[in-house]
Coordinates of C-alpha atoms in Angstrom, one line a residue:
Chain A
M1 CA 215.9 -35.5 109.3
A2 CA 213.5 -33.4 107.3
Q3 CA 215.5 -30.3 108.0
S4 CA 218.9 -31.5 106.7
P5 CA 219.1 -32.6 103.1
T6 CA 218.6 -36.3 102.6
T7 CA 221.7 -38.2 101.6
L8 CA 221.6 -41.6 100.0
S9 CA 224.8 -43.4 99.3
V10 CA 225.2 -46.0 96.5
E11 CA 225.5 -48.6 99.2
E12 CA 222.2 -47.6 100.7
V13 CA 220.6 -47.8 97.3
A14 CA 222.1 -51.2 96.8
R15 CA 220.5 -52.3 100.2
L16 CA 217.1 -51.0 99.1
A17 CA 217.4 -52.8 95.8
A18 CA 218.3 -56.0 97.7
L19 CA 215.2 -55.5 100.0
A20 CA 213.1 -55.0 96.9
R21 CA 214.6 -58.1 95.2
I22 CA 215.9 -56.2 92.1
D23 CA 219.3 -56.7 90.6
L24 CA 220.9 -53.4 89.7
T25 CA 224.1 -52.8 87.8
T26 CA 226.7 -50.4 89.3
E27 CA 225.8 -47.9 86.6
E28 CA 222.1 -48.1 87.6
L29 CA 223.1 -47.6 91.3
E30 CA 225.1 -44.5 90.5
H31 CA 222.3 -43.2 88.3
F32 CA 219.5 -43.8 90.9
A33 CA 221.3 -42.6 94.1
P34 CA 221.2 -38.8 93.3
Q35 CA 217.8 -39.0 91.7
L36 CA 216.3 -40.8 94.8
E37 CA 218.0 -38.2 97.0
V38 CA 216.4 -35.3 95.2
I39 CA 213.0 -37.0 95.3
L40 CA 213.3 -37.9 99.0
D41 CA 214.3 -34.4 99.8
S42 CA 211.3 -33.0 98.0
V43 CA 208.9 -35.2 99.9
A44 CA 210.5 -34.8 103.4
S45 CA 208.3 -31.7 104.1
V46 CA 205.4 -34.1 105.0
S47 CA 206.9 -34.7 108.4
E48 CA 206.9 -30.9 109.2
V49 CA 203.2 -30.6 108.2
A50 CA 201.9 -33.6 110.0
R51 CA 201.1 -32.8 113.6
A52 CA 200.8 -35.6 116.2
D53 CA 197.0 -35.0 116.6
V54 CA 196.2 -35.7 113.0
P55 CA 194.9 -39.2 112.3
P56 CA 196.3 -41.0 109.3
T57 CA 194.2 -41.8 106.2
S58 CA 195.0 -45.0 104.5
H59 CA 192.1 -45.1 102.2
A60 CA 189.7 -42.6 100.6
L61 CA 186.6 -44.4 101.7
P62 CA 185.6 -45.6 105.2
L63 CA 186.4 -49.3 104.8
T64 CA 184.6 -52.2 106.4
N65 CA 185.1 -55.9 105.9
V66 CA 183.3 -57.1 102.8
F67 CA 182.3 -60.7 103.1
R68 CA 180.7 -63.0 100.6
A69 CA 178.9 -66.2 101.2
D70 CA 181.2 -69.2 101.7
E71 CA 180.1 -71.0 98.6
V72 CA 182.1 -73.1 96.2
R73 CA 182.5 -71.3 92.9
E74 CA 184.1 -72.2 89.6
S75 CA 187.8 -71.5 89.4
L76 CA 190.1 -71.3 86.4
P77 CA 191.1 -74.6 84.9
V78 CA 194.6 -75.8 85.6
E79 CA 195.7 -75.4 82.0
A80 CA 194.6 -71.8 81.9
V81 CA 196.5 -71.1 85.1
L82 CA 199.7 -72.8 83.9
A83 CA 199.5 -71.4 80.4
N84 CA 201.5 -68.3 81.3
A85 CA 203.9 -70.0 83.7
P86 CA 207.6 -69.6 82.9
A87 CA 208.0 -73.3 83.7
S88 CA 205.6 -76.0 84.8
E89 CA 205.8 -79.7 85.5
D90 CA 203.1 -82.3 86.5
D91 CA 200.3 -79.6 86.6
R92 CA 202.3 -77.5 89.0
F93 CA 204.5 -74.4 88.7
R94 CA 208.1 -75.4 88.5
V95 CA 210.3 -73.1 90.5
P96 CA 214.1 -72.9 91.0
R97 CA 215.5 -74.4 94.3
I98 CA 214.2 -72.4 97.2
L99 CA 217.4 -72.6 99.4
G100 CA 220.5 -70.6 98.4
E101 CA 224.1 -71.6 99.2
D102 CA 224.3 -69.1 102.0
Chain B
M1 CA 183.3 -34.9 53.1
S2 CA 184.1 -38.5 52.6
Q3 CA 182.3 -41.2 54.5
A4 CA 185.5 -42.2 56.3
H5 CA 185.8 -38.6 57.5
D6 CA 182.2 -38.5 58.7
I7 CA 182.5 -41.8 60.5
L8 CA 185.8 -41.1 62.2
T9 CA 184.9 -37.6 63.4
S10 CA 181.4 -38.6 64.7
S11 CA 180.7 -38.8 68.4
A12 CA 179.8 -42.1 69.9
A13 CA 176.3 -40.9 70.3
G14 CA 176.2 -39.9 66.7
L15 CA 177.5 -43.3 65.5
V16 CA 174.7 -45.1 67.4
A17 CA 172.1 -42.8 65.9
A18 CA 173.6 -43.5 62.4
M19 CA 173.4 -47.2 63.0
E20 CA 169.9 -47.0 64.2
A21 CA 168.9 -44.9 61.2
G22 CA 170.6 -47.5 58.9
T23 CA 173.1 -44.9 57.6
W24 CA 176.2 -46.9 58.5
S25 CA 176.6 -50.5 59.7
C26 CA 178.6 -51.4 62.7
E27 CA 180.9 -53.3 60.4
Q28 CA 181.5 -50.2 58.2
I29 CA 182.2 -48.1 61.3
T30 CA 184.6 -50.8 62.8
R31 CA 186.4 -51.3 59.5
T32 CA 186.9 -47.6 59.0
H33 CA 188.4 -47.3 62.4
L34 CA 190.7 -50.3 61.8
D35 CA 191.8 -48.6 58.5
Q36 CA 192.6 -45.4 60.3
I37 CA 194.6 -47.4 62.9
E38 CA 196.5 -49.1 60.1
A39 CA 197.3 -45.8 58.5
L40 CA 198.1 -43.8 61.6
N41 CA 199.3 -46.1 64.3
P42 CA 202.8 -46.5 62.9
H43 CA 203.2 -42.7 63.4
V44 CA 201.3 -42.1 66.6
N45 CA 201.9 -45.5 68.4
S46 CA 198.6 -45.4 70.4
Y47 CA 197.9 -49.2 70.1
L48 CA 200.0 -52.0 71.4
A49 CA 197.7 -54.6 70.0
V50 CA 194.9 -54.5 67.5
D51 CA 192.1 -57.1 67.5
A52 CA 190.8 -56.7 64.0
E53 CA 189.2 -60.1 63.5
R54 CA 187.3 -60.3 66.8
A55 CA 186.2 -56.7 66.4
L56 CA 184.8 -57.3 62.9
A57 CA 183.1 -60.5 64.0
T58 CA 181.5 -58.7 66.9
A59 CA 180.4 -55.9 64.6
R60 CA 178.8 -58.3 62.2
S61 CA 176.8 -60.0 65.0
I62 CA 175.7 -56.5 66.3
D63 CA 174.5 -55.6 62.8
A64 CA 172.6 -58.9 62.6
R65 CA 170.9 -58.3 65.9
R66 CA 170.0 -54.7 65.1
A67 CA 168.6 -55.8 61.8
G68 CA 166.6 -58.5 63.6
G69 CA 164.9 -55.7 65.5
E70 CA 166.7 -56.3 68.9
K71 CA 166.8 -53.2 71.1
L72 CA 170.4 -52.6 71.9
G73 CA 172.1 -50.4 74.5
P74 CA 173.0 -46.7 74.2
L75 CA 176.6 -47.5 73.0
A76 CA 176.0 -50.7 71.2
G77 CA 178.3 -51.0 68.2
V78 CA 180.6 -48.2 69.1
P79 CA 184.3 -49.0 68.8
I80 CA 186.5 -48.5 71.8
A81 CA 190.2 -48.7 72.8
V82 CA 191.2 -50.2 76.1
K83 CA 194.3 -49.2 78.1
D84 CA 196.7 -52.2 78.3
L85 CA 196.4 -52.3 82.0
L86 CA 193.0 -54.0 81.9
C87 CA 192.7 -57.8 81.4
Y88 CA 190.9 -58.9 78.2
A89 CA 191.2 -62.6 77.4
G90 CA 192.4 -63.3 73.9
L91 CA 194.8 -60.4 73.7
P92 CA 198.1 -59.9 75.5
T93 CA 198.1 -57.5 78.5
T94 CA 201.6 -56.0 79.0
A95 CA 201.0 -53.0 81.3
G96 CA 203.7 -51.4 79.1
S97 CA 206.3 -53.6 80.8
R98 CA 208.9 -56.1 79.5
I99 CA 208.1 -58.3 82.6
L100 CA 204.7 -59.0 81.2
E101 CA 205.6 -59.2 77.5
G102 CA 203.3 -61.8 75.8
W103 CA 201.2 -62.4 79.0
M104 CA 197.7 -63.6 78.0
P105 CA 195.2 -62.9 80.8
P106 CA 193.0 -65.9 81.5
Y107 CA 190.0 -63.7 82.4
D108 CA 188.4 -60.4 81.7
S109 CA 188.4 -57.3 83.9
T110 CA 185.0 -56.2 85.1
V111 CA 185.3 -53.0 83.0
V112 CA 185.9 -55.1 79.8
E113 CA 183.1 -57.5 80.8
R114 CA 180.7 -54.6 80.9
L115 CA 181.9 -53.2 77.6
V116 CA 181.3 -56.5 76.0
A117 CA 178.0 -56.9 77.7
A118 CA 176.9 -53.5 76.4
D119 CA 178.0 -54.5 72.9
L120 CA 180.8 -52.1 72.4
V121 CA 183.4 -53.2 69.9
I122 CA 186.9 -53.4 71.4
L123 CA 189.5 -52.4 68.8
G124 CA 192.6 -53.1 70.8
K125 CA 194.8 -52.3 73.7
T126 CA 196.5 -48.9 74.1
N127 CA 200.0 -47.9 75.2
L128 CA 200.8 -46.5 78.6
D129 CA 203.8 -45.7 80.8
E130 CA 205.1 -48.9 82.4
F131 CA 202.6 -50.0 85.0
A132 CA 200.9 -46.6 84.5
M133 CA 203.9 -44.9 86.1
G134 CA 204.6 -41.7 84.2
S135 CA 203.1 -38.6 82.6
S136 CA 204.3 -39.1 79.0
T137 CA 204.2 -42.8 77.9
E138 CA 208.0 -42.5 77.7
T139 CA 208.5 -45.1 80.3
S140 CA 206.6 -47.7 78.2
A141 CA 208.8 -50.6 77.1
Y142 CA 207.1 -50.5 73.8
G143 CA 207.9 -46.9 72.6
T144 CA 206.4 -43.5 73.2
S145 CA 203.0 -42.5 71.9
R146 CA 202.8 -39.2 70.1
N147 CA 200.6 -36.2 70.6
P148 CA 198.3 -35.8 67.5
W149 CA 198.6 -32.0 67.9
D150 CA 202.4 -32.2 67.5
L151 CA 204.1 -35.5 67.0
D152 CA 207.2 -34.3 68.7
R153 CA 205.3 -33.9 71.9
V154 CA 204.0 -36.3 74.5
P155 CA 200.3 -37.3 74.6
G156 CA 200.4 -37.2 78.4
G157 CA 200.6 -40.2 80.7
S158 CA 200.2 -42.7 81.8
G159 CA 197.1 -43.0 79.5
G160 CA 198.8 -41.5 76.5
G161 CA 197.8 -44.4 74.2
S162 CA 194.2 -43.9 75.1
S163 CA 194.3 -40.1 74.8
S164 CA 196.1 -40.1 71.5
S165 CA 193.9 -42.8 70.0
V166 CA 190.8 -40.7 70.7
A167 CA 192.5 -37.4 69.6
A168 CA 193.8 -39.0 66.4
F169 CA 190.3 -40.3 65.6
M170 CA 191.5 -44.0 65.9
A171 CA 188.6 -44.5 68.3
P172 CA 185.7 -42.4 69.5
L173 CA 186.1 -43.8 73.0
A174 CA 188.8 -45.2 75.2
I175 CA 189.2 -46.6 78.8
G176 CA 191.9 -45.0 81.0
T177 CA 193.0 -45.4 84.6
D178 CA 193.9 -42.6 86.9
T179 CA 196.1 -43.0 90.0
G180 CA 197.5 -39.5 90.1
G181 CA 196.2 -37.9 86.9
S182 CA 196.6 -40.6 84.2
I183 CA 193.2 -39.9 82.6
R184 CA 193.0 -36.2 83.2
Q185 CA 196.5 -35.0 82.3
P186 CA 196.5 -36.9 79.0
A187 CA 193.0 -35.6 78.2
S188 CA 194.2 -32.0 78.9
V189 CA 197.2 -32.1 76.6
T190 CA 195.4 -33.8 73.7
G191 CA 192.2 -31.6 73.8
T192 CA 190.0 -34.5 74.8
V193 CA 187.6 -35.3 77.7
G194 CA 188.7 -37.6 80.5
V195 CA 187.0 -38.3 83.8
K196 CA 188.3 -40.0 87.0
P197 CA 185.2 -41.3 88.7
T198 CA 184.8 -41.3 92.5
Y199 CA 187.1 -43.9 94.0
G200 CA 185.1 -47.1 94.1
G201 CA 182.7 -45.9 91.4
V202 CA 184.3 -48.3 88.7
S203 CA 185.5 -51.8 89.6
R204 CA 189.2 -52.4 89.8
Y205 CA 188.8 -56.1 89.3
G206 CA 191.1 -57.4 86.6
I207 CA 193.1 -54.1 86.3
I208 CA 196.7 -54.5 87.1
A209 CA 197.2 -52.6 90.4
M210 CA 199.6 -49.7 90.8
A211 CA 198.5 -48.0 94.0
S212 CA 195.3 -49.7 95.2
S213 CA 194.0 -46.9 97.4
L214 CA 194.3 -44.4 94.5
D215 CA 193.7 -46.4 91.2
Q216 CA 190.5 -45.7 89.4
A217 CA 189.4 -46.5 85.8
G218 CA 187.3 -44.1 83.8
P219 CA 186.2 -42.8 80.4
C220 CA 188.1 -41.0 77.6
A221 CA 186.2 -39.3 74.8
R222 CA 185.9 -36.3 72.5
T223 CA 182.6 -35.1 73.9
V224 CA 181.2 -34.8 77.4
E225 CA 178.1 -36.7 76.6
D226 CA 180.1 -39.6 75.2
A227 CA 182.2 -39.7 78.3
A228 CA 179.1 -39.8 80.5
L229 CA 177.5 -42.6 78.4
L230 CA 180.7 -44.7 78.8
H231 CA 180.9 -43.9 82.5
E232 CA 177.4 -45.3 82.9
V233 CA 178.3 -48.5 81.1
I234 CA 181.4 -49.3 83.2
G235 CA 180.3 -47.9 86.5
G236 CA 178.5 -49.3 89.4
H237 CA 178.9 -51.9 92.2
D238 CA 181.0 -55.0 91.6
P239 CA 181.1 -57.6 94.4
R240 CA 184.5 -58.8 93.1
D241 CA 186.1 -55.5 94.1
S242 CA 185.9 -55.1 97.9
T243 CA 186.3 -51.3 97.6
S244 CA 183.5 -50.9 95.1
I245 CA 180.7 -48.6 96.3
D246 CA 177.4 -50.5 96.8
Q247 CA 175.2 -47.6 95.8
P248 CA 173.6 -46.5 92.5
L249 CA 175.7 -44.3 90.2
P250 CA 174.6 -40.6 90.0
D251 CA 172.9 -39.9 86.7
V252 CA 175.9 -38.7 84.8
V253 CA 174.3 -38.9 81.4
A254 CA 171.4 -36.6 82.4
A255 CA 174.0 -34.2 83.9
A256 CA 176.0 -34.2 80.7
R257 CA 172.9 -33.4 78.6
H258 CA 171.6 -30.9 81.2
G259 CA 174.8 -28.8 81.4
D260 CA 173.4 -25.9 83.3
V261 CA 175.5 -24.1 85.8
A262 CA 173.1 -21.3 86.8
G263 CA 173.1 -21.0 90.6
M264 CA 176.0 -23.4 91.0
R265 CA 178.8 -22.3 93.4
I266 CA 182.1 -22.9 91.7
G267 CA 185.3 -22.6 93.7
V268 CA 188.6 -21.6 92.2
V269 CA 191.5 -23.2 94.1
T270 CA 194.0 -20.5 95.0
E271 CA 196.9 -23.0 95.4
L272 CA 196.5 -24.4 91.9
G273 CA 197.9 -21.5 89.8
G274 CA 200.6 -18.9 89.8
E275 CA 204.3 -19.7 89.6
G276 CA 205.1 -22.6 87.3
Y277 CA 201.9 -22.3 85.3
A278 CA 202.2 -21.5 81.6
P279 CA 200.7 -18.1 80.7
G280 CA 198.5 -19.6 78.0
V281 CA 197.1 -22.1 80.5
E282 CA 196.3 -19.3 83.0
Q283 CA 194.8 -17.2 80.3
R284 CA 192.4 -19.9 79.0
F285 CA 191.5 -20.9 82.6
T286 CA 190.7 -17.3 83.5
E287 CA 188.5 -17.0 80.4
A288 CA 186.7 -20.3 81.3
V289 CA 186.0 -18.9 84.8
A290 CA 184.5 -15.8 83.2
L291 CA 182.3 -17.9 80.9
L292 CA 181.0 -19.9 83.9
R293 CA 180.3 -16.7 85.7
E294 CA 178.4 -15.3 82.7
A295 CA 176.4 -18.5 82.6
G296 CA 175.1 -17.8 86.1
A297 CA 177.5 -19.6 88.3
E298 CA 178.7 -18.0 91.5
I299 CA 182.5 -18.0 91.4
V300 CA 184.3 -18.0 94.7
E301 CA 188.0 -18.2 95.5
V302 CA 188.8 -21.0 97.9
S303 CA 192.1 -21.8 99.6
C304 CA 193.1 -25.4 100.2
P305 CA 196.3 -24.8 102.1
H306 CA 197.5 -28.4 102.3
F307 CA 197.3 -29.0 98.5
V308 CA 200.9 -27.7 98.3
H309 CA 201.9 -30.8 100.2
A310 CA 199.8 -33.2 98.1
M311 CA 202.6 -34.1 95.7
A312 CA 205.0 -34.9 98.6
A313 CA 202.3 -37.1 100.3
Y314 CA 201.5 -38.8 97.0
Y315 CA 205.1 -39.6 96.2
L316 CA 205.3 -41.5 99.5
I317 CA 201.9 -43.2 99.6
M318 CA 201.9 -44.3 95.9
P319 CA 205.4 -45.8 95.9
A320 CA 204.7 -47.5 99.2
E321 CA 201.7 -49.2 97.6
V322 CA 203.6 -49.8 94.4
S323 CA 206.5 -51.6 96.2
S324 CA 204.0 -53.9 97.8
N325 CA 201.7 -54.5 94.7
L326 CA 204.6 -55.2 92.3
A327 CA 206.1 -57.8 94.7
R328 CA 203.8 -60.2 92.8
F329 CA 206.1 -60.0 89.8
D330 CA 208.4 -62.7 91.2
A331 CA 209.1 -64.8 88.1
M332 CA 207.4 -67.8 89.6
R333 CA 203.8 -68.1 88.2
Y334 CA 203.8 -65.8 85.2
G335 CA 205.9 -63.1 83.6
L336 CA 209.5 -62.9 82.6
R337 CA 212.0 -65.4 84.2
V338 CA 215.7 -65.1 83.7
G339 CA 218.7 -66.9 85.1
D340 CA 216.8 -70.2 85.8
D341 CA 219.9 -72.3 85.1
G342 CA 219.5 -75.1 87.7
E343 CA 222.1 -73.4 89.9
N344 CA 220.5 -70.1 90.8
S345 CA 218.1 -70.1 93.7
T346 CA 214.6 -68.8 93.6
E347 CA 215.7 -65.5 95.1
D348 CA 218.6 -65.2 92.6
V349 CA 216.1 -65.7 89.7
M350 CA 213.6 -63.3 91.3
R351 CA 216.2 -60.6 91.6
A352 CA 217.6 -61.1 88.1
S353 CA 214.1 -61.2 86.5
R354 CA 212.9 -58.1 88.2
G355 CA 216.2 -56.3 87.3
A356 CA 215.8 -57.3 83.7
G357 CA 212.0 -56.9 83.4
F358 CA 211.4 -53.6 85.1
G359 CA 212.3 -50.2 83.6
A360 CA 214.0 -47.3 85.4
E361 CA 210.9 -45.5 86.7
V362 CA 209.3 -48.7 88.1
K363 CA 212.6 -49.5 89.9
R364 CA 212.8 -45.9 91.3
R365 CA 209.3 -46.1 92.7
I366 CA 209.7 -49.6 94.1
M367 CA 212.9 -48.4 95.9
L368 CA 211.3 -45.2 97.1
G369 CA 208.4 -47.2 98.6
T370 CA 210.8 -49.7 100.1
Y371 CA 212.6 -46.8 101.7
A372 CA 209.4 -45.1 102.9
L373 CA 208.2 -48.3 104.6
S374 CA 211.5 -49.4 106.1
S375 CA 212.0 -49.3 109.8
G376 CA 213.4 -46.1 111.1
Y377 CA 211.8 -44.1 108.3
Y378 CA 208.2 -45.3 108.4
D379 CA 206.9 -42.7 110.8
A380 CA 208.7 -39.7 109.3
Y381 CA 207.8 -40.6 105.7
Y382 CA 204.8 -43.0 105.2
G383 CA 203.1 -42.2 108.5
S384 CA 203.4 -38.4 107.9
A385 CA 202.2 -38.8 104.4
Q386 CA 199.0 -40.5 105.6
K387 CA 198.4 -37.6 108.0
V388 CA 198.9 -35.1 105.2
R389 CA 196.3 -37.2 103.2
T390 CA 193.9 -36.5 106.1
L391 CA 194.6 -32.8 105.9
I392 CA 193.9 -32.8 102.2
V393 CA 190.6 -34.6 102.7
R394 CA 189.7 -31.9 105.3
D395 CA 190.7 -29.1 102.9
F396 CA 188.2 -30.6 100.3
E397 CA 185.5 -31.1 102.9
A398 CA 185.8 -27.4 104.0
A399 CA 185.9 -26.2 100.4
F400 CA 182.8 -28.3 99.5
E401 CA 180.9 -26.6 102.4
A402 CA 181.2 -23.4 100.4
C403 CA 181.1 -24.7 96.8
D404 CA 179.4 -27.4 94.7
V405 CA 182.6 -28.0 92.7
L406 CA 186.2 -26.8 92.6
I407 CA 188.0 -25.9 89.4
S408 CA 191.6 -25.5 88.4
P409 CA 193.8 -26.0 85.3
S410 CA 194.2 -29.7 84.7
T411 CA 197.9 -29.5 84.4
P412 CA 200.3 -26.6 84.8
T413 CA 201.6 -26.6 81.2
T414 CA 200.6 -27.7 77.7
A415 CA 202.2 -30.9 76.2
F416 CA 205.9 -31.0 76.6
K417 CA 208.5 -32.3 74.1
I418 CA 209.4 -35.9 74.0
G419 CA 212.7 -36.4 75.9
E420 CA 212.4 -33.1 77.8
R421 CA 211.6 -34.4 81.2
I422 CA 212.5 -38.1 81.0
D423 CA 215.7 -37.8 83.1
D424 CA 214.4 -35.3 85.5
P425 CA 211.8 -37.3 87.7
L426 CA 210.7 -34.2 89.7
A427 CA 209.9 -32.2 86.5
M428 CA 207.9 -35.1 85.2
Y429 CA 206.0 -35.5 88.5
K430 CA 204.9 -31.9 88.4
A431 CA 202.6 -32.7 85.5
D432 CA 200.3 -34.2 88.1
L433 CA 200.4 -31.2 90.5
C434 CA 196.7 -30.3 90.0
T435 CA 195.3 -33.8 89.7
I436 CA 196.8 -35.6 92.7
P437 CA 194.6 -34.1 95.4
S438 CA 191.5 -35.8 94.0
N439 CA 193.2 -39.2 94.0
L440 CA 194.2 -38.7 97.6
A441 CA 190.7 -37.7 98.6
G442 CA 189.0 -40.3 96.3
N443 CA 186.6 -37.7 94.9
A444 CA 185.3 -37.3 91.3
S445 CA 187.3 -35.2 88.9
G446 CA 187.4 -34.6 85.2
S447 CA 189.4 -32.6 82.5
F448 CA 187.6 -30.7 79.7
P449 CA 189.2 -28.9 76.8
I450 CA 189.1 -25.1 77.0
G451 CA 191.0 -23.9 73.9
L452 CA 194.6 -23.5 72.8
A453 CA 197.4 -21.7 74.6
P454 CA 198.3 -18.7 72.4
E455 CA 202.1 -19.1 72.9
D456 CA 202.2 -22.7 71.4
G457 CA 198.8 -23.5 69.9
L458 CA 198.4 -26.5 72.1
P459 CA 195.4 -27.7 74.1
V460 CA 194.6 -26.5 77.6
G461 CA 192.3 -28.4 80.0
L462 CA 189.9 -27.3 82.8
Q463 CA 189.8 -29.6 85.8
V464 CA 186.4 -29.9 87.7
M465 CA 186.5 -31.6 91.1
A466 CA 183.3 -32.7 92.9
P467 CA 182.7 -34.5 96.2
P468 CA 182.7 -38.3 96.3
M469 CA 179.6 -39.7 94.5
A470 CA 178.8 -36.3 93.0
D471 CA 180.3 -37.3 89.6
D472 CA 177.2 -35.8 88.0
R473 CA 178.4 -32.3 88.9
V474 CA 181.7 -32.8 87.1
Y475 CA 179.7 -33.6 83.9
R476 CA 177.3 -30.7 84.4
V477 CA 180.1 -28.2 84.5
G478 CA 182.0 -30.0 81.7
A479 CA 178.9 -29.9 79.4
A480 CA 178.3 -26.3 80.1
I481 CA 181.8 -25.2 79.3
E482 CA 181.8 -27.4 76.1
R483 CA 178.6 -25.8 74.9
F484 CA 179.6 -22.2 75.5
L485 CA 183.0 -22.7 73.9
E486 CA 181.6 -24.4 70.9
Q487 CA 179.2 -21.6 70.4
Q488 CA 182.0 -19.1 70.7
W489 CA 184.3 -21.0 68.3
G490 CA 181.6 -22.2 65.9
R491 CA 183.3 -25.7 65.9
S492 CA 184.5 -28.3 68.3
M493 CA 187.9 -28.3 70.0
M494 CA 189.1 -31.3 68.0
A495 CA 188.1 -29.6 64.7
M496 CA 191.1 -27.3 65.4
A497 CA 193.5 -30.2 65.4
P498 CA 196.0 -30.3 62.5
R499 CA 195.3 -33.0 60.0
L500 CA 197.9 -35.7 60.4
E501 CA 199.7 -37.1 57.3
H502 CA 198.3 -40.6 56.4
S503 CA 195.0 -39.8 58.2
L504 CA 191.8 -40.8 56.5
L505 CA 190.3 -37.5 57.6
D506 CA 189.7 -35.0 54.7
D507 CA 191.2 -31.9 56.3
Q508 CA 190.8 -31.1 59.9
G509 CA 189.3 -32.7 62.9
G510 CA 185.7 -33.0 63.9
N511 CA 182.6 -31.0 63.0

């Protein structure tokens, strides 16, 4: 894959956008497809450099679990939490219906 | 020189000394900066929000406490600008995005909390590329910030609002964040100082996340000592950030005042130079190396062979983390919601809101990340990039066996023209070529001004990289180069900046 240039069709970009939950116009899809292709092409070299015996690094620091005491602490008041909500009702976030037609 | 000129061009340390001596009050200092913002911000666009009333109230209370004989901290009463990626209750936090337009954070980030506790005066929030994704501020939904050295050029990014506010004397200090170079590259192209602390050195709590394993907040200033003083205020362990380092900070202030490089081993990275680097950038860099050698440092050439793959690894790891972090903007609990007409489902509304709320660069990176993490591509892309990250960490480890610090230009070119790279993502990404390796390895790294490129008269920056938790070495080298160059020039770097029309400065920059 890394050897041959990456190709990315408009349909594939549309699929990515759907996975990422972003509505894109046809214009945007046509604009992004060649750009993403060029970017993916330029990053594909990583698979040639990375030998099997190299361990992956996910984080700059050696991470261990960080626990805190299981104590009740003050949380934000409901009004503060809902103040920025696009819609609220009865001290709760109001959301659109969660099941689609299909 | 007018009083406004003297106040605006003073260092933060100088302002504190003047307040302690009774020369200027904090209210005078704050008001002068607010006046400068009012005069210049319409032309430079550094600030997205100005908090005049609260700033003046804070200033008056600091004056009263100082007058009452209270012993205040080393930066008490100094005005500061904060990048609009950090939560500060009472002002909107937008992250430069439409999707967060008008969002009022219900709490303060740890960095802001520490600024307030140390009695700094927050002037307002500064512009940035949308969600800190960019090298120019051109992806901001609220317009491009301008470079005070040439208003047709970018002030760098993503922290171009912070860099330009400091370079245009609209604040002596600012807070930036750096995921791939967003503090250092803007510092470099505006002739200012910017430091990315060791990953985990400054708390990420309350800072809108871009790529969590790379993001780090840090200081922006016009002098090395000021940057160190600010670093000390905001740094140190925070239990609310699980990646915060639970160890005392190195003494960065002492290092910035010490500034002696005699006997230090300084490595020049072979891979960060040559083709693609502007001649003036290479010339000033070579001169800086010679200065450090004259000052008694031992200069060695070091090869970090995997650095050439750093950008490729970064543009897989960062978008992967972006695609996951930005999933929280789902139009349900906060942020923009469109298409909620009673018919559309949650998912329809989510898609429409994200489509309308995110700009082009954010969409590109989310889709790249989605691609890199999708089944069938994960091993070749994201998995391989994580291995390359290991190889880069090993390059650094080997290099730091032979040297105390590594140096390079901060960015390959001087400030580019607004519009020049906006539709060519790869050209834009190359602005971070030199800065990305430090983010991948999580070490300490800063950019310091080293003069103007002869071909265009624009600032050039020197990058200094030190091992994790050796942030003090970054300041030591930065302070040394600052001192030698100021001796040579007979003035500060910012004193060479052109006077902007409408500025309250008398003629040129600093003293």
